[in-house]
Amino acid sequence: MSSQRQTVSDYDRRLSDDWLLTCWNPDHIHFGLFEPGRDCIDFGRTFEYPHADLARALVRMIDEITEPARICAGEHVVDAGCGVGGTARWLAGRYGCRVTGVGISNLKPDIARQRTQDAGLEGMVDFREADCCIHLPFADGAVDVVVNVESACQYAHRPQFLSEVRRILRPGGRLAASDWLMTDRTSPAEREAYIRPLCRVWALPDLESRASYLHLLREAGLETAGVSDFGGRDLHNAELLGRRGRIMFMRAMSSATAPDHWIKQMQALSTVHAAWIRGFFELGRYLARRPQVQEQPANPAT
């Protein structure tokens, strides 16, 4: 338990240093889906912030992950690992559902609540503080949909998280999610060279593969057709990470004393970029369901 709390604490502290919220996007701390011909392919050279094409790509990612769940108005949706609440607010506005964001940080829920109030969504979106991989603060079978966007990679106890998801979902309830993965073809040597450094810099316990994620879902008692990728539409994120890393490197080289956070940014960006472009890192997505309760056969007449 203590190692998990330290991992999440380290990750949250890095986010609260504001380089993701102020250098990526103010509302969404995840990767995007880019459409050729619709999104600018050059903005990463200067990494203008905030950038409209990146913002659209981030929302497109949420839409693609959650659309298969067929969320309906009035349903109760839990955004597990909610960050600053951008996904929760988007879901409420898009589907007319009631959303509860759950996160562990002492800082981000305050930001999330203020932005939700500013958006006029207080009656539809609320937030609770909890460690998602230990306990989700909802009654058994009380939730229609759980959304988890690039968050479970931070959890040291993923089987417990998935068990909690199954517990709180009603029969037939859905889990719509995406996560950081290592590719199934990654060898032990490649894992040591590319995945271990990535996990160390980002304070992640480890990465699953598609095969291991599918096993975890089934072990938790959740039904799914499988874990898939995004058909290459997410690869532009790797280009952005590489460009941003080069910008930070040039700034550091032109500075007599490079700030520590610049060095940390370069390390964090370069680890994901290197693993991604060499084919050892990918984004995966899946839709899972809690099985419907099977009716008990009637007792035969005696």
Coordinates of C-alpha atoms in Angstrom, one line a residue:
M1 CA 0.0 0.0 0.0
S2 CA 2.7 2.5 0.9
S3 CA 4.5 2.0 -2.4
Q4 CA 1.3 2.7 -4.3
R5 CA 0.7 5.9 -2.3
Q6 CA 4.3 7.0 -2.9
T7 CA 4.0 6.3 -6.6
V8 CA 0.8 8.4 -6.9
S9 CA 2.2 11.1 -4.7
D10 CA 5.3 11.4 -6.9
Y11 CA 3.2 11.6 -10.0
D12 CA 0.8 14.2 -8.6
R13 CA 3.7 16.3 -7.4
R14 CA 5.2 16.4 -10.9
L15 CA 1.8 17.4 -12.3
S16 CA 1.4 20.1 -9.7
D17 CA 4.7 21.5 -10.9
D18 CA 2.4 22.7 -13.7
W19 CA 4.4 21.6 -16.7
L20 CA 1.7 19.3 -18.0
L21 CA -1.2 21.6 -17.2
T22 CA 0.6 24.6 -18.6
C23 CA 2.6 23.1 -21.4
W24 CA 0.1 20.5 -22.7
N25 CA -3.5 21.5 -22.0
P26 CA -5.2 23.1 -19.0
D27 CA -8.1 20.6 -18.9
H28 CA -6.9 17.3 -20.2
I29 CA -3.8 15.4 -19.0
H30 CA -3.8 12.6 -21.7
F31 CA -2.9 12.0 -25.3
G32 CA -5.0 13.0 -28.3
L33 CA -6.2 11.6 -31.6
F34 CA -5.2 13.6 -34.7
E35 CA -6.9 13.7 -38.1
P36 CA -4.7 14.3 -41.2
G37 CA -6.0 17.3 -43.1
R38 CA -8.0 18.6 -40.1
D39 CA -5.3 19.1 -37.5
C40 CA -2.2 21.2 -37.9
I41 CA 1.0 19.1 -38.1
D42 CA 3.5 21.9 -37.4
F43 CA 2.4 23.4 -34.1
G44 CA 4.7 21.1 -32.2
R45 CA 7.7 23.0 -33.6
T46 CA 6.9 25.9 -31.3
F47 CA 4.5 24.1 -29.0
E48 CA 2.1 27.0 -28.9
Y49 CA 0.0 26.9 -25.7
P50 CA -2.9 26.4 -25.6
H51 CA -3.4 25.1 -29.1
A52 CA -6.8 24.6 -30.7
D53 CA -5.8 21.5 -32.8
L54 CA -4.4 19.8 -29.7
A55 CA -7.5 20.6 -27.7
R56 CA -9.7 19.0 -30.5
A57 CA -7.4 16.0 -30.6
L58 CA -7.8 15.5 -26.8
V59 CA -11.6 15.7 -26.9
R60 CA -11.6 13.4 -30.0
M61 CA -9.7 10.8 -27.8
I62 CA -12.3 11.0 -25.1
D63 CA -15.1 10.6 -27.6
E64 CA -13.5 7.6 -29.3
I65 CA -12.9 5.9 -25.9
T66 CA -16.4 6.5 -24.5
E67 CA -18.6 6.3 -27.6
P68 CA -18.8 2.4 -27.6
A69 CA -20.2 2.6 -24.0
R70 CA -23.4 4.2 -25.3
I71 CA -23.7 6.5 -22.3
C72 CA -27.3 7.8 -21.8
A73 CA -28.7 10.9 -20.3
G74 CA -29.3 10.5 -16.6
E75 CA -26.8 7.6 -16.1
H76 CA -24.3 7.8 -13.3
V77 CA -20.7 7.8 -14.7
V78 CA -17.5 7.6 -12.6
D79 CA -14.4 9.2 -14.1
A80 CA -11.7 7.2 -12.2
G81 CA -8.4 9.2 -12.1
C82 CA -10.2 12.5 -13.0
G83 CA -7.2 14.9 -13.0
V84 CA -8.6 18.4 -13.1
G85 CA -12.0 17.2 -14.3
G86 CA -11.8 18.0 -18.0
T87 CA -13.1 14.6 -19.0
A88 CA -15.9 14.6 -16.4
R89 CA -17.1 18.0 -17.6
W90 CA -17.0 16.9 -21.2
L91 CA -19.0 13.8 -20.5
A92 CA -21.7 15.6 -18.6
G93 CA -22.0 18.2 -21.4
R94 CA -21.9 15.6 -24.2
Y95 CA -24.3 13.0 -22.8
G96 CA -26.3 14.8 -20.1
C97 CA -25.2 12.2 -17.6
R98 CA -24.3 12.7 -13.9
V99 CA -20.5 12.3 -13.4
T100 CA -18.5 11.8 -10.3
G101 CA -14.7 12.3 -10.7
V102 CA -12.5 10.4 -8.4
G103 CA -8.8 11.3 -7.7
I104 CA -6.2 11.1 -5.0
S105 CA -4.5 14.5 -5.2
N106 CA -5.1 17.2 -2.6
L107 CA -4.6 19.8 -5.3
K108 CA -6.4 18.8 -8.5
P109 CA -9.9 18.3 -7.0
D110 CA -9.9 22.0 -5.9
I111 CA -9.0 23.0 -9.4
A112 CA -11.6 20.7 -10.8
R113 CA -14.4 22.0 -8.6
Q114 CA -13.6 25.6 -9.4
R115 CA -13.6 24.9 -13.1
T116 CA -16.8 23.0 -12.9
Q117 CA -18.5 25.8 -11.0
D118 CA -17.2 28.2 -13.7
A119 CA -18.7 26.0 -16.4
G120 CA -22.1 25.9 -14.7
L121 CA -22.0 22.2 -14.2
E122 CA -22.2 21.9 -10.4
G123 CA -25.5 20.0 -10.6
M124 CA -24.1 17.4 -12.9
V125 CA -20.5 16.9 -11.9
D126 CA -19.0 16.4 -8.5
F127 CA -15.7 15.1 -7.2
R128 CA -14.5 12.7 -4.4
E129 CA -11.0 12.0 -3.2
A130 CA -10.0 8.4 -3.0
D131 CA -7.2 6.0 -4.1
C132 CA -8.8 4.3 -7.1
C133 CA -6.8 1.2 -6.9
I134 CA -7.7 0.5 -3.3
H135 CA -11.3 1.6 -3.0
L136 CA -13.9 3.3 -5.1
P137 CA -16.3 5.2 -2.8
F138 CA -19.6 3.8 -4.2
A139 CA -22.1 1.2 -3.2
D140 CA -22.2 -2.2 -4.9
G141 CA -24.0 -2.0 -8.3
A142 CA -24.5 1.8 -8.0
V143 CA -22.8 3.0 -11.1
D144 CA -23.7 2.7 -14.8
V145 CA -20.4 3.4 -16.5
V146 CA -16.8 3.8 -15.3
V147 CA -14.4 5.8 -17.5
N148 CA -10.6 5.5 -17.0
V149 CA -8.4 7.5 -19.4
E150 CA -4.6 6.8 -19.1
S151 CA -4.8 6.5 -15.4
A152 CA -4.5 2.8 -14.4
C153 CA -0.9 2.7 -15.6
Q154 CA -0.2 4.6 -12.3
Y155 CA -1.8 1.9 -10.2
A156 CA 0.4 -0.7 -8.4
H157 CA -2.8 -2.7 -7.7
R158 CA -4.6 -2.9 -11.0
P159 CA -6.3 -6.2 -10.2
Q160 CA -7.8 -4.5 -7.1
F161 CA -8.9 -1.5 -9.2
L162 CA -10.7 -3.8 -11.7
S163 CA -12.3 -5.7 -8.9
E164 CA -13.6 -2.4 -7.5
V165 CA -14.9 -1.4 -10.9
R166 CA -16.8 -4.7 -11.2
R167 CA -18.2 -4.3 -7.7
I168 CA -19.6 -0.8 -8.2
L169 CA -21.0 -1.4 -11.7
R170 CA -24.6 -2.6 -12.0
P171 CA -25.1 -5.8 -14.0
G172 CA -24.5 -4.8 -17.6
G173 CA -22.6 -1.7 -16.6
R174 CA -19.7 -0.7 -18.7
L175 CA -16.0 0.2 -18.3
A176 CA -14.6 2.4 -21.1
A177 CA -10.9 2.9 -20.8
S178 CA -7.5 3.6 -22.4
D179 CA -4.0 3.1 -21.0
W180 CA -0.3 3.2 -21.6
L181 CA 0.9 -0.2 -22.7
M182 CA 4.1 -2.0 -23.8
T183 CA 3.6 -3.9 -27.0
D184 CA 3.2 -7.6 -26.8
R185 CA 6.3 -8.2 -28.9
T186 CA 8.6 -6.4 -26.4
S187 CA 11.4 -8.7 -25.4
P188 CA 12.9 -8.8 -21.9
A189 CA 16.0 -6.9 -23.1
E190 CA 13.8 -4.3 -24.8
R191 CA 11.7 -4.0 -21.8
E192 CA 14.8 -3.3 -19.7
A193 CA 16.1 -0.7 -22.2
Y194 CA 12.9 1.2 -23.0
I195 CA 10.0 0.4 -20.6
R196 CA 11.9 0.3 -17.3
P197 CA 13.4 3.9 -17.8
L198 CA 10.0 5.2 -18.8
C199 CA 8.4 3.8 -15.7
R200 CA 11.1 5.1 -13.5
V201 CA 10.9 8.7 -14.7
W202 CA 7.1 8.8 -14.7
A203 CA 6.9 7.0 -11.3
L204 CA 4.9 4.1 -12.8
P205 CA 5.0 0.6 -11.2
D206 CA 5.1 -1.1 -14.6
L207 CA 3.2 -1.3 -17.9
E208 CA 0.8 -4.0 -19.0
S209 CA 0.6 -5.4 -22.5
R210 CA -2.6 -6.1 -24.4
A211 CA -2.4 -9.7 -23.5
S212 CA -1.8 -9.1 -19.8
Y213 CA -4.5 -6.5 -19.7
L214 CA -7.0 -8.9 -21.2
H215 CA -6.0 -11.5 -18.6
L216 CA -6.6 -8.9 -15.8
L217 CA -10.0 -7.9 -17.1
R218 CA -11.2 -11.5 -17.3
E219 CA -9.7 -12.4 -13.9
A220 CA -11.8 -9.5 -12.5
G221 CA -14.9 -11.0 -13.9
L222 CA -15.4 -8.4 -16.7
E223 CA -16.4 -9.3 -20.2
T224 CA -14.6 -7.7 -23.1
A225 CA -13.9 -8.4 -26.8
G226 CA -10.3 -7.5 -26.3
V227 CA -7.8 -4.6 -26.1
S228 CA -7.0 -2.7 -29.3
D229 CA -5.0 0.3 -30.5
F230 CA -6.0 3.5 -32.3
G231 CA -4.9 2.6 -35.8
G232 CA -1.9 4.9 -35.9
R233 CA -3.9 8.1 -35.3
D234 CA -2.2 8.5 -31.9
L235 CA 1.4 8.5 -33.3
H236 CA 1.4 12.3 -33.7
N237 CA 1.7 12.5 -29.9
A238 CA 5.1 10.9 -30.2
E239 CA 6.2 13.6 -32.6
L240 CA 5.0 16.3 -30.3
L241 CA 6.9 14.8 -27.4
G242 CA 10.1 14.6 -29.5
R243 CA 9.7 18.2 -30.6
R244 CA 8.9 19.5 -27.1
G245 CA 12.0 17.6 -25.8
R246 CA 14.2 19.2 -28.4
I247 CA 12.8 22.7 -27.5
M248 CA 13.6 22.1 -23.8
F249 CA 17.1 20.8 -24.7
M250 CA 17.8 24.0 -26.7
R251 CA 16.6 26.1 -23.9
A252 CA 18.8 24.2 -21.5
M253 CA 21.8 24.6 -23.7
S254 CA 21.3 28.3 -24.0
S255 CA 21.0 28.7 -20.3
A256 CA 24.0 29.0 -18.0
T257 CA 22.1 27.0 -15.4
A258 CA 19.2 24.9 -16.6
P259 CA 16.3 24.7 -14.1
D260 CA 15.8 21.3 -12.6
H261 CA 12.2 21.0 -14.0
W262 CA 13.6 21.5 -17.6
I263 CA 15.8 18.4 -17.0
K264 CA 12.9 16.4 -15.6
Q265 CA 10.7 17.4 -18.6
M266 CA 13.3 16.4 -21.1
Q267 CA 13.8 13.0 -19.4
A268 CA 10.1 12.3 -19.1
L269 CA 9.4 13.3 -22.7
S270 CA 12.4 11.5 -24.2
T271 CA 11.6 8.2 -22.5
V272 CA 8.1 8.0 -23.9
H273 CA 9.2 9.2 -27.3
A274 CA 12.0 6.7 -27.6
A275 CA 9.8 3.7 -26.6
W276 CA 7.0 4.8 -28.8
I277 CA 8.8 5.5 -32.1
R278 CA 10.8 2.2 -31.7
G279 CA 7.5 0.2 -31.3
F280 CA 7.7 -0.8 -27.7
F281 CA 5.1 1.6 -26.3
E282 CA 1.5 2.0 -27.4
L283 CA -1.9 3.3 -26.3
G284 CA -4.5 0.6 -25.8
R285 CA -8.3 0.9 -25.4
Y286 CA -11.1 -1.4 -24.4
L287 CA -14.7 -1.7 -23.5
A288 CA -15.6 -4.1 -20.8
R289 CA -18.9 -5.0 -19.1
R290 CA -20.1 -6.5 -15.8
P291 CA -22.0 -9.6 -16.8
Q292 CA -25.8 -9.5 -16.6
V293 CA -27.2 -11.5 -13.7
Q294 CA -28.4 -14.8 -15.0
E295 CA -31.9 -15.8 -14.0
Q296 CA -32.2 -18.8 -11.9
P297 CA -34.2 -21.6 -13.5
A298 CA -37.6 -22.2 -12.0
N299 CA -37.9 -25.2 -9.7
P300 CA -39.6 -28.0 -11.6
A301 CA -43.0 -28.9 -10.4
T302 CA -43.1 -31.7 -8.0

